[in-house]
Short mmCIF file of C-alpha atoms in Angstrom, two decimals:
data_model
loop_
_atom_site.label_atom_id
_atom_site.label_comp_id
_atom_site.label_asym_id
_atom_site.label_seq_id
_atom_site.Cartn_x
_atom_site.Cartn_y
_atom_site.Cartn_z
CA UNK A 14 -64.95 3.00 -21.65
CA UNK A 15 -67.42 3.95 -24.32
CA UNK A 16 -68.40 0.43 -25.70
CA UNK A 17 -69.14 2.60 -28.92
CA UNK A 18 -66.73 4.77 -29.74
CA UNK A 19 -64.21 4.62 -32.68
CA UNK A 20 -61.71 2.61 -30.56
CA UNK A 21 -64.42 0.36 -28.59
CA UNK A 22 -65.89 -0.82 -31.71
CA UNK A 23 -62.02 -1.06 -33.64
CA UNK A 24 -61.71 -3.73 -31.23
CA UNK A 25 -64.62 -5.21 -31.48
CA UNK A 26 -63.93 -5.60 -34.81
CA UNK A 27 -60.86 -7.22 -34.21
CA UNK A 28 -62.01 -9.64 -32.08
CA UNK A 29 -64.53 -10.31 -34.32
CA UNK A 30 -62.61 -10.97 -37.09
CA UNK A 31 -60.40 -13.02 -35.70
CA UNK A 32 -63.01 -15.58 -34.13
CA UNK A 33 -63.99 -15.88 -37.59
CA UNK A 34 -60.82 -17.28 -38.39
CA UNK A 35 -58.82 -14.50 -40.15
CA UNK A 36 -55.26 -13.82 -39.66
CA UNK A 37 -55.00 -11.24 -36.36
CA UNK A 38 -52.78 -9.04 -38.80
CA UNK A 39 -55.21 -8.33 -40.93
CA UNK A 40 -58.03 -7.99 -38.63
CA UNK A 41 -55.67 -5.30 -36.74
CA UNK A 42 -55.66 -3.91 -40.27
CA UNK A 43 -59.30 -4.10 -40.51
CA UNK A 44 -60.00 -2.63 -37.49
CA UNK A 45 -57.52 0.36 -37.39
CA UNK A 46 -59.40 1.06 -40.94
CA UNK A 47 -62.83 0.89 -39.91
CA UNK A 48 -61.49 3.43 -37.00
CA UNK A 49 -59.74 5.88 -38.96
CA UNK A 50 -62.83 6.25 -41.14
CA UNK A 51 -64.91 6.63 -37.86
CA UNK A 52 -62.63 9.35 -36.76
CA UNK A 53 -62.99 11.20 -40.18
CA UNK A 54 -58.75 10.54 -40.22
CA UNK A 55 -56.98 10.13 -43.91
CA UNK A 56 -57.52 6.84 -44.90
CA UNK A 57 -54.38 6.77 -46.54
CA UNK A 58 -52.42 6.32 -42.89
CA UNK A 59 -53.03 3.16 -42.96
CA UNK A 60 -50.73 2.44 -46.33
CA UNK A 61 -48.42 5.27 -44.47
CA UNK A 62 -47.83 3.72 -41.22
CA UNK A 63 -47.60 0.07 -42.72
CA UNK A 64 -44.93 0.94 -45.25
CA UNK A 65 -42.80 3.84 -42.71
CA UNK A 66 -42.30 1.20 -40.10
CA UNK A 67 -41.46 -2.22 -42.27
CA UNK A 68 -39.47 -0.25 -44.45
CA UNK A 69 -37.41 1.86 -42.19
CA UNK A 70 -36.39 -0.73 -40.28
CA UNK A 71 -33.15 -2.53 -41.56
CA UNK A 72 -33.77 -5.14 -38.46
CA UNK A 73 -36.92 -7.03 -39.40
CA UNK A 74 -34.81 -8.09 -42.67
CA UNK A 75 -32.64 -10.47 -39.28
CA UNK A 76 -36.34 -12.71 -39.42
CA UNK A 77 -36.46 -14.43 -42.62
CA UNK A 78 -32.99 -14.57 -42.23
CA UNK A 79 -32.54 -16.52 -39.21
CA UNK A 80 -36.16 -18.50 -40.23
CA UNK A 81 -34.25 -19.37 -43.52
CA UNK A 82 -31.32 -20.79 -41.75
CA UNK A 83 -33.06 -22.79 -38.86
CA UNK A 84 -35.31 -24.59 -42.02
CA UNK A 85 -32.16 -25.58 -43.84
CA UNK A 86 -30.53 -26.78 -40.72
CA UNK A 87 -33.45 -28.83 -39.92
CA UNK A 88 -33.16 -30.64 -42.81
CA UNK A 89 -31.08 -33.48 -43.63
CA UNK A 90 -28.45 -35.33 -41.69
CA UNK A 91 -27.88 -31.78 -39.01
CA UNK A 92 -30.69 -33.40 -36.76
CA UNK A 93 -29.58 -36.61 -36.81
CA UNK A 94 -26.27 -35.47 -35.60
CA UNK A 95 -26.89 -33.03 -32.73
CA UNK A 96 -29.32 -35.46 -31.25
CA UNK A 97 -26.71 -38.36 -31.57
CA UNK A 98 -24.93 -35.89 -29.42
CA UNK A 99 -27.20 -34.95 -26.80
CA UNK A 100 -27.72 -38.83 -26.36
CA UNK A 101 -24.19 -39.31 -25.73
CA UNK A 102 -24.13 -36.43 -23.11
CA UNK A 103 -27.37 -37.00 -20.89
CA UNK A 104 -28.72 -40.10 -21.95
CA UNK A 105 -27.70 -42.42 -19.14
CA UNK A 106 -28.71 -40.06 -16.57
CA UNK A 107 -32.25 -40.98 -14.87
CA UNK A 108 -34.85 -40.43 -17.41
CA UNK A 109 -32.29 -40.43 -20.05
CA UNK A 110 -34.40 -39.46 -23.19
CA UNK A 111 -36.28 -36.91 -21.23
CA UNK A 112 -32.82 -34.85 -20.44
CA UNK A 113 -32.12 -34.98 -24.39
CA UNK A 114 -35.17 -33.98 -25.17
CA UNK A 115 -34.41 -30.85 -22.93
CA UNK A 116 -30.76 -30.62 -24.15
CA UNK A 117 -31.49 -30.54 -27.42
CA UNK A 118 -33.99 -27.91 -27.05
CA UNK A 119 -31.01 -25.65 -25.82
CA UNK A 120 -28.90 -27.07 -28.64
CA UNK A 121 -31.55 -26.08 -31.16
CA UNK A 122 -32.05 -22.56 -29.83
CA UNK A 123 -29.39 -21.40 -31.98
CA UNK A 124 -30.97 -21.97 -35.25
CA UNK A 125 -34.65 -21.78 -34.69
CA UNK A 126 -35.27 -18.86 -32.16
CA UNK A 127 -39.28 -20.03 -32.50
CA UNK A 128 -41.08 -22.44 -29.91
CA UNK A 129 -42.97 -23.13 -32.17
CA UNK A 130 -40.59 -24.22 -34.83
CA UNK A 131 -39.01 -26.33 -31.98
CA UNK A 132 -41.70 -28.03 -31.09
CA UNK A 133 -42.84 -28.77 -34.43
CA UNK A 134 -39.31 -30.29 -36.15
CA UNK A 135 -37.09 -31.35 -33.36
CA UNK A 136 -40.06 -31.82 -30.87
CA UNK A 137 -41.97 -34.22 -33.38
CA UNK A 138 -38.99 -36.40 -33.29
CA UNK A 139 -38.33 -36.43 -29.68
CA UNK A 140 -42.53 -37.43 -29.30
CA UNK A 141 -42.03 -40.71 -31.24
CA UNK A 142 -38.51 -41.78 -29.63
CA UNK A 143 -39.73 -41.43 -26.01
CA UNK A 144 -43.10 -43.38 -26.72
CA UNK A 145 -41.76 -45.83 -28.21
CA UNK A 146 -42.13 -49.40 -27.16
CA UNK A 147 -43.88 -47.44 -24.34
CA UNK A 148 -40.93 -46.33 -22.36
CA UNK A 149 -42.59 -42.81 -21.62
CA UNK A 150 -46.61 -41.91 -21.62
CA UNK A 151 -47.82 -39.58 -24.79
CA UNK A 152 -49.08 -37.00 -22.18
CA UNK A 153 -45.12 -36.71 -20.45
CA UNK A 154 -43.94 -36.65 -23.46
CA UNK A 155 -45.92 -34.24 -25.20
CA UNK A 156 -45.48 -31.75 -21.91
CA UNK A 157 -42.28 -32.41 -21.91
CA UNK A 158 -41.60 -31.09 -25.71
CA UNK A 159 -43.85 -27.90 -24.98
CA UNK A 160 -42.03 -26.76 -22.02
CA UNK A 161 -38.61 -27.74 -23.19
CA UNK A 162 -39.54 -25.43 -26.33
CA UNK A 163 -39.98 -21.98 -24.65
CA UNK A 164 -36.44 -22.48 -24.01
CA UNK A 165 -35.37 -21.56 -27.76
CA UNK A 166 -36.55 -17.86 -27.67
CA UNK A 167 -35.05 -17.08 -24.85
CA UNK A 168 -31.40 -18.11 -26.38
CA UNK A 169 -30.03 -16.10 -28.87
CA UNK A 170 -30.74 -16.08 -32.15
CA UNK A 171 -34.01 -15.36 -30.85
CA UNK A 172 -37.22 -13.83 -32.74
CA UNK A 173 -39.09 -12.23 -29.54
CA UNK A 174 -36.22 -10.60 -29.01
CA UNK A 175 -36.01 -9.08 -32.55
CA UNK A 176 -39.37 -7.92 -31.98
CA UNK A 177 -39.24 -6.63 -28.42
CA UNK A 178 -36.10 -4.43 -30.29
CA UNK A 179 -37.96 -3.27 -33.01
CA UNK A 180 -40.98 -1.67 -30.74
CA UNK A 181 -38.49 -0.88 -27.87
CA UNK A 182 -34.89 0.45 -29.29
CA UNK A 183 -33.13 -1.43 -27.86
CA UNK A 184 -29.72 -3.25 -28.75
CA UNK A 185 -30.92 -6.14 -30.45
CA UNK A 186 -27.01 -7.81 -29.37
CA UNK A 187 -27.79 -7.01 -26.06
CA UNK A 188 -31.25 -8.55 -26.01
CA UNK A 189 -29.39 -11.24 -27.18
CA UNK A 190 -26.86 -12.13 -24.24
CA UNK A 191 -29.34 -11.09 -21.76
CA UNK A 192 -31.26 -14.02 -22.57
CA UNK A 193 -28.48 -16.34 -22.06
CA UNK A 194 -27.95 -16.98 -18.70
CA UNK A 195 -32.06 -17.12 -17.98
CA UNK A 196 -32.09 -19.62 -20.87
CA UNK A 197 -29.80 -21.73 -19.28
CA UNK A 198 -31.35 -21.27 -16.05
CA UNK A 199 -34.80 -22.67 -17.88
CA UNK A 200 -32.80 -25.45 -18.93
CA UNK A 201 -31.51 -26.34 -16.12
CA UNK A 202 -34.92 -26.29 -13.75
CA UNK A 203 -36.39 -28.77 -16.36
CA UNK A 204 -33.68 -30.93 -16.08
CA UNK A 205 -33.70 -30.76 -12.70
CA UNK A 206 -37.53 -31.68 -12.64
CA UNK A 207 -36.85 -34.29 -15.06
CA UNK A 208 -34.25 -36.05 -12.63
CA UNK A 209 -37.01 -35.86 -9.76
CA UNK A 210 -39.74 -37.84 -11.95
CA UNK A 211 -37.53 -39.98 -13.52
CA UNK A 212 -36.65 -41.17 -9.60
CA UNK A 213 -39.87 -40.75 -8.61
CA UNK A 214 -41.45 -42.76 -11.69
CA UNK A 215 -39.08 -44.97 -12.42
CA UNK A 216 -38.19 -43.69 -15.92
CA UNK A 217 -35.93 -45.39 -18.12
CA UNK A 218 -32.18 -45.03 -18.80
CA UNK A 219 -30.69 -45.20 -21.50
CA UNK A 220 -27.24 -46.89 -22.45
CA UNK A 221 -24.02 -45.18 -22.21
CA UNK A 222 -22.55 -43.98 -24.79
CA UNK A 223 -18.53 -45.26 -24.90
CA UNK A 224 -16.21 -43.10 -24.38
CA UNK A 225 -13.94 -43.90 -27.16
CA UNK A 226 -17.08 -43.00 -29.74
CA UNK A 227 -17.67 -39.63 -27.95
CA UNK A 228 -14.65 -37.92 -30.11
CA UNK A 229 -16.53 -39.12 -33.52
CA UNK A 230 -19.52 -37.93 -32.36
CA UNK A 231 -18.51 -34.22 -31.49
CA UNK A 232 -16.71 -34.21 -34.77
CA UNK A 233 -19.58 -34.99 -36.40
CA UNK A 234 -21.83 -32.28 -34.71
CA UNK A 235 -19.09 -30.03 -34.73
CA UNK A 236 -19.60 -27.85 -37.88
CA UNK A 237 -23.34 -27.62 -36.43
CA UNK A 238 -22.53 -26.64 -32.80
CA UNK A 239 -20.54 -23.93 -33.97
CA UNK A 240 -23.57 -22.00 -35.52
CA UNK A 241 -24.18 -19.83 -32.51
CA UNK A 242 -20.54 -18.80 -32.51
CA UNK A 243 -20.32 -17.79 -35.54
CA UNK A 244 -23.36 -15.66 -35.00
CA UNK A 245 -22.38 -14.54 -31.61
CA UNK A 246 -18.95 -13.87 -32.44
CA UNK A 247 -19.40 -11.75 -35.62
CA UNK A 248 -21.96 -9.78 -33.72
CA UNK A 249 -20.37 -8.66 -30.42
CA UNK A 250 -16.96 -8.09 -32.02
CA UNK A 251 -18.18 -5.65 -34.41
CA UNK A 252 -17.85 -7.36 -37.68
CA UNK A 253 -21.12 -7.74 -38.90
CA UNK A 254 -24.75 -5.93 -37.85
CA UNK A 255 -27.79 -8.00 -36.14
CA UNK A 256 -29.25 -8.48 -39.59
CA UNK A 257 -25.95 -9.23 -41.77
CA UNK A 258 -25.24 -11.57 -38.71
CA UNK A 259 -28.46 -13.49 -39.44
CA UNK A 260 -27.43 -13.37 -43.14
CA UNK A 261 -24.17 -14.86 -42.42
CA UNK A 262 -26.17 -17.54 -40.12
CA UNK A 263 -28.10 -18.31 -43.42
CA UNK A 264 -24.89 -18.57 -45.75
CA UNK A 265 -23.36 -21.10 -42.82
CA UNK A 266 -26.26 -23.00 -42.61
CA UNK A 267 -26.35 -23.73 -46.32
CA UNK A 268 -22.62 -23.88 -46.65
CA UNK A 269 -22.19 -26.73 -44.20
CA UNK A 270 -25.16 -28.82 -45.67
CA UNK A 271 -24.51 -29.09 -48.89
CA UNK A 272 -20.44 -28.64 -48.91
CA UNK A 273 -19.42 -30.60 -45.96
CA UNK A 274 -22.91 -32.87 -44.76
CA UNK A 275 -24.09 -33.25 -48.30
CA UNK A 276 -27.46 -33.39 -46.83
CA UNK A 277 -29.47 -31.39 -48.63
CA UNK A 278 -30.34 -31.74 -52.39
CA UNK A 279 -31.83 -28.65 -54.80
CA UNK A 280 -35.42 -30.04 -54.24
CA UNK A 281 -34.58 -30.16 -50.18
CA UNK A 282 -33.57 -26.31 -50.74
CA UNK A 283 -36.32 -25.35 -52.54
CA UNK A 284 -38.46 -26.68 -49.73
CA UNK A 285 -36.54 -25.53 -47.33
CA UNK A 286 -36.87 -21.29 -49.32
CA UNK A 287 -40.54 -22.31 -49.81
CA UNK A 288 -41.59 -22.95 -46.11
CA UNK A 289 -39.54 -20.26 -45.04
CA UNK A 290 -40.97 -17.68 -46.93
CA UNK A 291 -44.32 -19.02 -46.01
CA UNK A 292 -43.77 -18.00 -42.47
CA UNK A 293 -41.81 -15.00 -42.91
CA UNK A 294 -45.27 -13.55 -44.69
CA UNK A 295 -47.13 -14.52 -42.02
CA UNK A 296 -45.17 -12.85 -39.18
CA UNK A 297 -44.97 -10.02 -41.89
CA UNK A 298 -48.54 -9.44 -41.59
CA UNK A 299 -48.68 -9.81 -38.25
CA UNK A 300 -45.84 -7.20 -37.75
CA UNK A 301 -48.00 -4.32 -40.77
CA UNK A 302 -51.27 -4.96 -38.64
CA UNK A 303 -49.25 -4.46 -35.22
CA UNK A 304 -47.50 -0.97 -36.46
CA UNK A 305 -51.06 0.34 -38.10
CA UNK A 306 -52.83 -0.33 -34.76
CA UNK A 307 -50.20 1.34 -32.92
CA UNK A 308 -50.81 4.34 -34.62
CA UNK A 309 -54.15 3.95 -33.33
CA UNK A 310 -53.02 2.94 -29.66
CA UNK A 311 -51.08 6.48 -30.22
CA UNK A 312 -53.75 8.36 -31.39
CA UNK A 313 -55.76 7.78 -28.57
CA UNK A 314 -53.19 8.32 -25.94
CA UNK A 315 -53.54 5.17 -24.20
CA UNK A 316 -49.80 4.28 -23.32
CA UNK A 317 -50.04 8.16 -21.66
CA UNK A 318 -52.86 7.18 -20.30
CA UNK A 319 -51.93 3.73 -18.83
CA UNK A 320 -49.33 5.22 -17.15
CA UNK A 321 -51.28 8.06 -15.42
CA UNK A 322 -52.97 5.14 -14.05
CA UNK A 323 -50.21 3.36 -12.89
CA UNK A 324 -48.80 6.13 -11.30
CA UNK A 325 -51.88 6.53 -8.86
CA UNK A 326 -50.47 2.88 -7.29
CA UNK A 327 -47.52 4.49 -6.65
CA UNK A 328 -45.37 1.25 -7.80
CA UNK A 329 -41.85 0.53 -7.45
CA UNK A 330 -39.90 -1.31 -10.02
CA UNK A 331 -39.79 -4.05 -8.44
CA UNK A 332 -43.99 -3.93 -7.81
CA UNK A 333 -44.26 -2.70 -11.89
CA UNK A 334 -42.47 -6.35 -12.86
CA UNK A 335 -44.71 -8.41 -10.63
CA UNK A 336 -47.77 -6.53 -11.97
CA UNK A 337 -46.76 -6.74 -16.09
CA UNK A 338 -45.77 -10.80 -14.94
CA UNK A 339 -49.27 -11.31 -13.73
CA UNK A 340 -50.49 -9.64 -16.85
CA UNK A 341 -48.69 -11.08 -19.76
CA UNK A 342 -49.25 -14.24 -18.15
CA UNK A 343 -52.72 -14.04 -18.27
CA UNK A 344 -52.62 -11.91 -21.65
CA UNK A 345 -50.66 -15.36 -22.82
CA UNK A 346 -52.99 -17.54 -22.22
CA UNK A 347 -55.34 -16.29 -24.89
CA UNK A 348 -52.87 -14.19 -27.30
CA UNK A 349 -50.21 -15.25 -29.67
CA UNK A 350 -46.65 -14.28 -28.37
CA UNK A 351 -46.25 -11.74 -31.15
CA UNK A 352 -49.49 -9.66 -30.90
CA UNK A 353 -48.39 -9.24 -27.39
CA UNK A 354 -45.38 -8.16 -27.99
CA UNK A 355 -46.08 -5.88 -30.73
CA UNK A 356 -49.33 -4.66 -29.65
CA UNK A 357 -49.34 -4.47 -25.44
CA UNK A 358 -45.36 -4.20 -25.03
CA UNK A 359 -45.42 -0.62 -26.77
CA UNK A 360 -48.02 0.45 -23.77
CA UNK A 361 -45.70 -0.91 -20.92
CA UNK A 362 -42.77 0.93 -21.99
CA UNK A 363 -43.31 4.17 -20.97
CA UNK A 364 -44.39 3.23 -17.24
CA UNK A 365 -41.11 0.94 -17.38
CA UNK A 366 -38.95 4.17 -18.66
CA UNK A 367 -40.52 6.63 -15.92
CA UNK A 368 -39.87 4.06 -13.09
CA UNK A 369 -36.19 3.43 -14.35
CA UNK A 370 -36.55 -0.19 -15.65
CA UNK A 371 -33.63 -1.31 -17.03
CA UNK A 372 -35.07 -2.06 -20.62
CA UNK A 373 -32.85 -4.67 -21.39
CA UNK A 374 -33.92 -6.50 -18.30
CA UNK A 375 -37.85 -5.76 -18.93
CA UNK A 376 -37.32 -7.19 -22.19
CA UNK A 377 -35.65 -10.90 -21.15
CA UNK A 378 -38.95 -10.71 -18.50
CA UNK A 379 -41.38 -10.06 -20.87
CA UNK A 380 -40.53 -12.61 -23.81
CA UNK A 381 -39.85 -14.99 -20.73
CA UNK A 382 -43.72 -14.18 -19.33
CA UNK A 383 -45.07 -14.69 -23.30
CA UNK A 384 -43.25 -17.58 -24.02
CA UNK A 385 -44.63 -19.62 -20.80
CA UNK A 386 -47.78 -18.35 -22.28
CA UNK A 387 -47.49 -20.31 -25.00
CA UNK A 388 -47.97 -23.78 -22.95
CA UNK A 389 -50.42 -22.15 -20.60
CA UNK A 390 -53.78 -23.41 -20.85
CA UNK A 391 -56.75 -23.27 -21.94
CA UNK A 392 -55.20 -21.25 -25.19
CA UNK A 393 -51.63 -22.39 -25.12
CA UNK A 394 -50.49 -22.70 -28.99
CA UNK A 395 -48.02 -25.30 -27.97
CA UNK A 396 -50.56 -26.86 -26.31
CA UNK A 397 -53.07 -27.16 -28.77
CA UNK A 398 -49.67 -28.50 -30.94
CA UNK A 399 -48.49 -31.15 -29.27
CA UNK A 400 -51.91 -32.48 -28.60
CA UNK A 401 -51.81 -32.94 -32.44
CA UNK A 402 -48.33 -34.03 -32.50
CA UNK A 403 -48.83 -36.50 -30.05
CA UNK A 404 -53.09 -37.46 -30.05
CA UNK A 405 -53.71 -36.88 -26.92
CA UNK A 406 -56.42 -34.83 -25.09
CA UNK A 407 -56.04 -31.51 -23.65
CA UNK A 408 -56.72 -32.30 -20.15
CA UNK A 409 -54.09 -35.09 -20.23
CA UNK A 410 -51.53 -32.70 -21.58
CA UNK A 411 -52.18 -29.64 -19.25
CA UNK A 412 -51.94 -32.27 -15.91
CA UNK A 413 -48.73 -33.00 -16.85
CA UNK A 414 -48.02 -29.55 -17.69
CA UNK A 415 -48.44 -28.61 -14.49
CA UNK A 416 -45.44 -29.67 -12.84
CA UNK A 417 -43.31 -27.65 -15.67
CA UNK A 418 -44.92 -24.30 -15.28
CA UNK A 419 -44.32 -24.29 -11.36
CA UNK A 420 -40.35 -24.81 -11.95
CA UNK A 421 -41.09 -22.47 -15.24
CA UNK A 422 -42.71 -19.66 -12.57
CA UNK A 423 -39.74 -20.14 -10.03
CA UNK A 424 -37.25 -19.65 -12.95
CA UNK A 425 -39.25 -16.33 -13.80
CA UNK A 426 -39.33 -15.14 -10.15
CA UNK A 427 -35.58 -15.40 -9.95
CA UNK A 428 -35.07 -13.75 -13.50
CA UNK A 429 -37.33 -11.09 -12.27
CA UNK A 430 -36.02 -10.37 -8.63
CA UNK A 431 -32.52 -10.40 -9.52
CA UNK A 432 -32.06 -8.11 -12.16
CA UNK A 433 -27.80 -8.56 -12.19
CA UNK A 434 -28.15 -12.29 -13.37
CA UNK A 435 -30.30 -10.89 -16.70
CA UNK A 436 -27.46 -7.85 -17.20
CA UNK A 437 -24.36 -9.75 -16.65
CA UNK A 438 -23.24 -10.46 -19.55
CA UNK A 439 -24.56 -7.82 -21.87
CA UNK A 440 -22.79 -5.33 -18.97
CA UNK A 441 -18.98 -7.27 -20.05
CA UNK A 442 -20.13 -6.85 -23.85
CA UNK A 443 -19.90 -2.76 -22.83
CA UNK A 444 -23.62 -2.61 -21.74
CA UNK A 445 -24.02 0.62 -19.36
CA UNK A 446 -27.73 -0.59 -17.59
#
């Protein structure tokens, strides 16, 4: 590649920009300008392309949305509740505190659909209750709450998966049950793990929960645990679309903290419209940079391109979703799960179409690759989180990190070599893949 041409020095640009510390949405911005104007193009694209593909799509109005309703569930009494109930489900199995903190990750996967957001609300709280009085180290703990976070974008309502739909076409409700049963399977590898240390290390247990208090308890969750069926329900019956679905999550959310929790107080609200806003913009930006450097992705025929080379491997399927796992998990360790998604997904697609990859099932594989990316070293974001969360050093978080991405890379081998497990469910929703 010419390391000066338009496009070599667009991404240099971008690069550049974003080392010195501005947002990668508006260095892809920057850069797709600075090419256009290299090329001789309109300069007025740019404004085109940005406002064609965030206005024309009904669907990206389903972020804020479920952003707004995860922030107002977070607050309050909700928290308090569904991790009362966790407790009262794992917490006297071995390394009792360590299975909630995984439980409630799957628990909180209806309302966030960020790893991020996990990690920093509900992930904050489980750091300080399994360090205290020393019962687990800061570096378990803080591994712990990054891996156990990947878990929420993979469970619907997830924002990935509103992405990956919004570059790919694809149902956005059948995105949405794919990732069910490879959430759970997530879930359930951790825990698994979990039970092994806890054995192995002698972790703590915490006291059972009576039986006679487990009825108050699930009452008082209740109204919270059935979020994700009101969402699911209105969606795959046909009564609402993705986006009035994550409207409706919103209305819930609000309706059950201040009618029936009275959590939640006008000030707590405004707060809770404030921060959501604030990173609604920001994926916003990232989303107008993404679709303006797209257009110059398209341009210069690289996704044509990429698969022209592809083809001279002569892959199968199966050999195509071994090669994009190897390279969104190396792309992860040094991009943000978005850019990827927005930026590289776009190019995989048409290789994945010409070799008859189910979509769907590419698109559970790929958000499952960039999440894991996330706590991958050395550029991990939820690793350079919950070393702030939790004040430890890098290189005591990533060595007990370790153990969590093998399990994590088993549980993406088997959601990769066994396609039917991934389509299941969206296939008795209707789905014809």
């Amino acid at each position: 590649m010419n390391l000066t041409s338009p496009f070599s020095l667009a991404l240099w640009t971008i690069v550049g920009l974003s080392l010195l510390g501005v947002p990668v949405g508006q260095a892809m911005i920057g850069g797709s300008i600075l090419y256009l104007y290299l090329k001789g193009m309109d300069m007025g694209t740019v404004a085109e392309q940005l406002l064609n593909g965030t206005y024309s799509s009904f669907l990206l109005l389903a972020i804020p949305l479920f952003i707004l309703a995860a922030t107002i569930m977070s607050s309050g009494s909700v928290m308090d509740r569904l991790m009362r109930f966790c407790n009262a489900l794992v917490g006297h199995f071995p390394g009792g505190l360590a299975q909630v903190n995984v439980l409630q990750s799957l628990v909180f996967a209806s309302m966030s659909g960020s790893a991020l957001a996990d990690a920093a609300g509900s992930g904050k709280l489980m750091q300080v209750m399994m360090t205290r009085d020393n019962r687990y180290t800061a570096g378990f703990a803080a591994a712990l709450t990054a891996a156990s976070s990947v878990i929420g974008p993979i469970l619907p309502p997830s924002i990935p998966m509103v992405l990956y739909a919004l570059v790919s076409g694809t149902s956005i409700g059948y995105l949405f049950l794919a990732g069910v049963l490879p959430g759970l399977l997530l879930g359930g590898v951790q825990m698994g793990l979990v039970h092994y240390l806890a054995k192995k290390r002698r972790f703590p247990v915490e006291p059972r929960v009576p039986l006679r208090e487990l009825p108050r308890i699930t009452r008082e969750a209740f109204a919270a645990l059935m979020l994700p069926v009101v969402l699911l329900g209105c969606l795959y019956t046909g009564v609402t679309t993705p986006t009035e679905a994550a409207g409706l999550a919103a209305g819930y959310a609000l309706l059950i903290s201040v009618l029936l929790y009275r959590s939640i107080g006008w000030r707590d609200l405004y707060d809770a419209l404030l921060s959501s806003a604030r990173v609604s913009i920001s994926i916003g930006m990232l989303i107008a940079g993404a679709l303006v450097f797209n257009y110059v992705i398209t341009v210069e025929n690289i996704p044509a391109s990429l698969s022209g080379v592809l083809a001279t491997f002569d892959l199968s399927p199966l050999g195509f979703l071994l090669l994009v796992n190897l390279i969104l998990l190396a792309l992860g360790c040094f991009l943000e799960g978005s850019t990827i998604i927005l930026v590289i997904i776009p190019v995989l697609l048409p290789t994945a179409a010409a070799l008859g990859v189910d979509p769907v099932h590419f698109g559970v594989v790929a958000v499952l690759n960039i999440m894991m990316g996330l706590c991958t070293p050395p550029y991990g974001l939820l690793l350079f989180m919950m070393t702030r969360i939790a004040n430890i050093s890098l290189m005591e978080l990533v060595r007990e990190m370790v153990p969590f991405l093998v399990v994590m890379v088993g549980a993406l081998a088997l959601v990769t070599l066994w396609p039917d497990m991934v389509l299941f469910l969206p296939r008795l929703a209707g789905y014809s893949g």
